[in-house]
Amino acid sequence: MRFLGNIEAKMDAKGRAFLPAVFRKILQTASSNGTAYADQSLRLVLRKDVFQPCLVLYPESVWNEQMDALRQRLNRWNKQHQQVFRQFVSEVEVLTLDGNGRFLVPKRYLRMADIEQDIKFVGMGDTIEIWSCQQAEKNQMNPEDFGETLEELMVEMKNEE
């Protein structure tokens, strides 16, 4: 399952958005290939991103993998670890798509990400980010910094080989 690219859209007055057809197709293909349970393929988990002012949609199967991986790294008998895990898993909303491919974003999530009407879906591999169009522009690296950072990462990776 690989979500790639970005798509601009609009939310309606009730806070509903259409999941872009290209992303819905990826979810449906993953489901038909047996990489997700049929009932999980169109169930999504929504959470505010930990670092950026955007929302993140996880296919339920990806969310479950992330949650399991985090739980394995944390000690149940460490107070701070328990608080981190509790906050990570409790600040989510399980969403389902309606027959038209729409989902409702709760108002508190819209406020968290400063989303009004114009949004941008950004494919991030196994997740999808939802940005307000204004925040997406403000949080993008300039091309020169992007090129330099990518070069540094690739050189580091090459040196590790």
JSON list of N, CA and C in Angstrom, two decimals, residues 122-154:
[
{"chain": "A", "resi": 122, "resn": "VAL", "atom": "N", "xyz": [-2.02, 14.59, 1.20]},
{"chain": "A", "resi": 122, "resn": "VAL", "atom": "CA", "xyz": [-0.64, 14.30, 0.82]},
{"chain": "A", "resi": 122, "resn": "VAL", "atom": "C", "xyz": [-0.37, 12.83, 1.12]},
{"chain": "A", "resi": 123, "resn": "GLY", "atom": "N", "xyz": [-0.05, 12.06, 0.06]},
{"chain": "A", "resi": 123, "resn": "GLY", "atom": "CA", "xyz": [0.29, 10.66, 0.24]},
{"chain": "A", "resi": 123, "resn": "GLY", "atom": "C", "xyz": [1.66, 10.54, 0.86]},
{"chain": "A", "resi": 124, "resn": "MET", "atom": "N", "xyz": [1.75, 9.79, 1.95]},
{"chain": "A", "resi": 124, "resn": "MET", "atom": "CA", "xyz": [3.01, 9.64, 2.69]},
{"chain": "A", "resi": 124, "resn": "MET", "atom": "C", "xyz": [3.43, 8.18, 2.78]},
{"chain": "A", "resi": 125, "resn": "GLY", "atom": "N", "xyz": [3.24, 7.45, 1.71]},
{"chain": "A", "resi": 125, "resn": "GLY", "atom": "CA", "xyz": [3.60, 6.03, 1.71]},
{"chain": "A", "resi": 125, "resn": "GLY", "atom": "C", "xyz": [2.46, 5.21, 2.25]},
{"chain": "A", "resi": 126, "resn": "ASP", "atom": "N", "xyz": [2.50, 4.87, 3.55]},
{"chain": "A", "resi": 126, "resn": "ASP", "atom": "CA", "xyz": [1.44, 4.03, 4.11]},
{"chain": "A", "resi": 126, "resn": "ASP", "atom": "C", "xyz": [0.38, 4.83, 4.86]},
{"chain": "A", "resi": 127, "resn": "THR", "atom": "N", "xyz": [0.50, 6.17, 4.86]},
{"chain": "A", "resi": 127, "resn": "THR", "atom": "CA", "xyz": [-0.51, 7.03, 5.48]},
{"chain": "A", "resi": 127, "resn": "THR", "atom": "C", "xyz": [-0.83, 8.19, 4.54]},
{"chain": "A", "resi": 128, "resn": "ILE", "atom": "N", "xyz": [-1.88, 8.93, 4.91]},
{"chain": "A", "resi": 128, "resn": "ILE", "atom": "CA", "xyz": [-2.29, 10.11, 4.14]},
{"chain": "A", "resi": 128, "resn": "ILE", "atom": "C", "xyz": [-2.40, 11.28, 5.10]},
{"chain": "A", "resi": 129, "resn": "GLU", "atom": "N", "xyz": [-1.73, 12.37, 4.79]},
{"chain": "A", "resi": 129, "resn": "GLU", "atom": "CA", "xyz": [-1.85, 13.57, 5.61]},
{"chain": "A", "resi": 129, "resn": "GLU", "atom": "C", "xyz": [-2.94, 14.45, 5.02]},
{"chain": "A", "resi": 130, "resn": "ILE", "atom": "N", "xyz": [-3.62, 15.19, 5.92]},
{"chain": "A", "resi": 130, "resn": "ILE", "atom": "CA", "xyz": [-4.61, 16.18, 5.51]},
{"chain": "A", "resi": 130, "resn": "ILE", "atom": "C", "xyz": [-4.16, 17.52, 6.08]},
{"chain": "A", "resi": 131, "resn": "TRP", "atom": "N", "xyz": [-3.91, 18.45, 5.19]},
{"chain": "A", "resi": 131, "resn": "TRP", "atom": "CA", "xyz": [-3.43, 19.77, 5.56]},
{"chain": "A", "resi": 131, "resn": "TRP", "atom": "C", "xyz": [-4.45, 20.83, 5.16]},
{"chain": "A", "resi": 132, "resn": "SER", "atom": "N", "xyz": [-4.47, 21.95, 5.89]},
{"chain": "A", "resi": 132, "resn": "SER", "atom": "CA", "xyz": [-5.13, 23.13, 5.34]},
{"chain": "A", "resi": 132, "resn": "SER", "atom": "C", "xyz": [-4.18, 23.59, 4.23]},
{"chain": "A", "resi": 133, "resn": "CYS", "atom": "N", "xyz": [-4.72, 24.10, 3.15]},
{"chain": "A", "resi": 133, "resn": "CYS", "atom": "CA", "xyz": [-3.84, 24.51, 2.04]},
{"chain": "A", "resi": 133, "resn": "CYS", "atom": "C", "xyz": [-2.83, 25.56, 2.48]},
{"chain": "A", "resi": 134, "resn": "GLN", "atom": "N", "xyz": [-3.25, 26.48, 3.37]},
{"chain": "A", "resi": 134, "resn": "GLN", "atom": "CA", "xyz": [-2.34, 27.52, 3.85]},
{"chain": "A", "resi": 134, "resn": "GLN", "atom": "C", "xyz": [-1.20, 26.92, 4.66]},
{"chain": "A", "resi": 135, "resn": "GLN", "atom": "N", "xyz": [-1.51, 25.98, 5.57]},
{"chain": "A", "resi": 135, "resn": "GLN", "atom": "CA", "xyz": [-0.46, 25.36, 6.39]},
{"chain": "A", "resi": 135, "resn": "GLN", "atom": "C", "xyz": [0.49, 24.53, 5.54]},
{"chain": "A", "resi": 136, "resn": "ALA", "atom": "N", "xyz": [-0.04, 23.87, 4.53]},
{"chain": "A", "resi": 136, "resn": "ALA", "atom": "CA", "xyz": [0.81, 23.05, 3.65]},
{"chain": "A", "resi": 136, "resn": "ALA", "atom": "C", "xyz": [1.87, 23.91, 2.98]},
{"chain": "A", "resi": 137, "resn": "GLU", "atom": "N", "xyz": [1.47, 25.08, 2.52]},
{"chain": "A", "resi": 137, "resn": "GLU", "atom": "CA", "xyz": [2.42, 25.99, 1.87]},
{"chain": "A", "resi": 137, "resn": "GLU", "atom": "C", "xyz": [3.46, 26.49, 2.87]},
{"chain": "A", "resi": 138, "resn": "LYS", "atom": "N", "xyz": [3.03, 26.85, 4.08]},
{"chain": "A", "resi": 138, "resn": "LYS", "atom": "CA", "xyz": [3.94, 27.38, 5.09]},
{"chain": "A", "resi": 138, "resn": "LYS", "atom": "C", "xyz": [4.95, 26.34, 5.57]},
{"chain": "A", "resi": 139, "resn": "ASN", "atom": "N", "xyz": [4.57, 25.07, 5.57]},
{"chain": "A", "resi": 139, "resn": "ASN", "atom": "CA", "xyz": [5.42, 24.03, 6.13]},
{"chain": "A", "resi": 139, "resn": "ASN", "atom": "C", "xyz": [6.26, 23.29, 5.10]},
{"chain": "A", "resi": 140, "resn": "GLN", "atom": "N", "xyz": [6.28, 23.77, 3.87]},
{"chain": "A", "resi": 140, "resn": "GLN", "atom": "CA", "xyz": [7.08, 23.12, 2.84]},
{"chain": "A", "resi": 140, "resn": "GLN", "atom": "C", "xyz": [8.51, 23.68, 2.86]},
{"chain": "A", "resi": 141, "resn": "MET", "atom": "N", "xyz": [9.48, 22.79, 2.70]},
{"chain": "A", "resi": 141, "resn": "MET", "atom": "CA", "xyz": [10.88, 23.23, 2.64]},
{"chain": "A", "resi": 141, "resn": "MET", "atom": "C", "xyz": [11.12, 23.97, 1.34]},
{"chain": "A", "resi": 142, "resn": "ASN", "atom": "N", "xyz": [12.03, 24.94, 1.37]},
{"chain": "A", "resi": 142, "resn": "ASN", "atom": "CA", "xyz": [12.37, 25.57, 0.10]},
{"chain": "A", "resi": 142, "resn": "ASN", "atom": "C", "xyz": [13.21, 24.57, -0.69]},
{"chain": "A", "resi": 143, "resn": "PRO", "atom": "N", "xyz": [13.20, 24.67, -2.02]},
{"chain": "A", "resi": 143, "resn": "PRO", "atom": "CA", "xyz": [13.87, 23.67, -2.86]},
{"chain": "A", "resi": 143, "resn": "PRO", "atom": "C", "xyz": [15.36, 23.49, -2.55]},
{"chain": "A", "resi": 144, "resn": "GLU", "atom": "N", "xyz": [16.05, 24.57, -2.21]},
{"chain": "A", "resi": 144, "resn": "GLU", "atom": "CA", "xyz": [17.49, 24.46, -1.93]},
{"chain": "A", "resi": 144, "resn": "GLU", "atom": "C", "xyz": [17.74, 23.64, -0.65]},
{"chain": "A", "resi": 145, "resn": "ASP", "atom": "N", "xyz": [16.99, 23.95, 0.43]},
{"chain": "A", "resi": 145, "resn": "ASP", "atom": "CA", "xyz": [17.14, 23.18, 1.67]},
{"chain": "A", "resi": 145, "resn": "ASP", "atom": "C", "xyz": [16.75, 21.72, 1.46]},
{"chain": "A", "resi": 146, "resn": "PHE", "atom": "N", "xyz": [15.70, 21.49, 0.69]},
{"chain": "A", "resi": 146, "resn": "PHE", "atom": "CA", "xyz": [15.27, 20.13, 0.40]},
{"chain": "A", "resi": 146, "resn": "PHE", "atom": "C", "xyz": [16.40, 19.35, -0.29]},
{"chain": "A", "resi": 147, "resn": "GLY", "atom": "N", "xyz": [16.98, 19.95, -1.32]},
{"chain": "A", "resi": 147, "resn": "GLY", "atom": "CA", "xyz": [18.06, 19.29, -2.06]},
{"chain": "A", "resi": 147, "resn": "GLY", "atom": "C", "xyz": [19.27, 18.99, -1.18]},
{"chain": "A", "resi": 148, "resn": "GLU", "atom": "N", "xyz": [19.66, 19.97, -0.36]},
{"chain": "A", "resi": 148, "resn": "GLU", "atom": "CA", "xyz": [20.82, 19.77, 0.52]},
{"chain": "A", "resi": 148, "resn": "GLU", "atom": "C", "xyz": [20.55, 18.69, 1.56]},
{"chain": "A", "resi": 149, "resn": "THR", "atom": "N", "xyz": [19.36, 18.70, 2.15]},
{"chain": "A", "resi": 149, "resn": "THR", "atom": "CA", "xyz": [19.02, 17.70, 3.17]},
{"chain": "A", "resi": 149, "resn": "THR", "atom": "C", "xyz": [18.95, 16.31, 2.56]},
{"chain": "A", "resi": 150, "resn": "LEU", "atom": "N", "xyz": [18.33, 16.20, 1.39]},
{"chain": "A", "resi": 150, "resn": "LEU", "atom": "CA", "xyz": [18.25, 14.91, 0.72]},
{"chain": "A", "resi": 150, "resn": "LEU", "atom": "C", "xyz": [19.64, 14.39, 0.37]},
{"chain": "A", "resi": 151, "resn": "GLU", "atom": "N", "xyz": [20.50, 15.28, -0.09]},
{"chain": "A", "resi": 151, "resn": "GLU", "atom": "CA", "xyz": [21.88, 14.88, -0.42]},
{"chain": "A", "resi": 151, "resn": "GLU", "atom": "C", "xyz": [22.59, 14.34, 0.83]},
{"chain": "A", "resi": 152, "resn": "GLU", "atom": "N", "xyz": [22.47, 15.06, 1.96]},
{"chain": "A", "resi": 152, "resn": "GLU", "atom": "CA", "xyz": [23.10, 14.61, 3.21]},
{"chain": "A", "resi": 152, "resn": "GLU", "atom": "C", "xyz": [22.60, 13.22, 3.61]},
{"chain": "A", "resi": 153, "resn": "LEU", "atom": "N", "xyz": [21.30, 13.03, 3.54]},
{"chain": "A", "resi": 153, "resn": "LEU", "atom": "CA", "xyz": [20.72, 11.73, 3.91]},
{"chain": "A", "resi": 153, "resn": "LEU", "atom": "C", "xyz": [21.22, 10.61, 3.01]},
{"chain": "A", "resi": 154, "resn": "MET", "atom": "N", "xyz": [21.29, 10.88, 1.72]},
{"chain": "A", "resi": 154, "resn": "MET", "atom": "CA", "xyz": [21.71, 9.85, 0.78]},
{"chain": "A", "resi": 154, "resn": "MET", "atom": "C", "xyz": [23.20, 9.53, 0.95]}
]
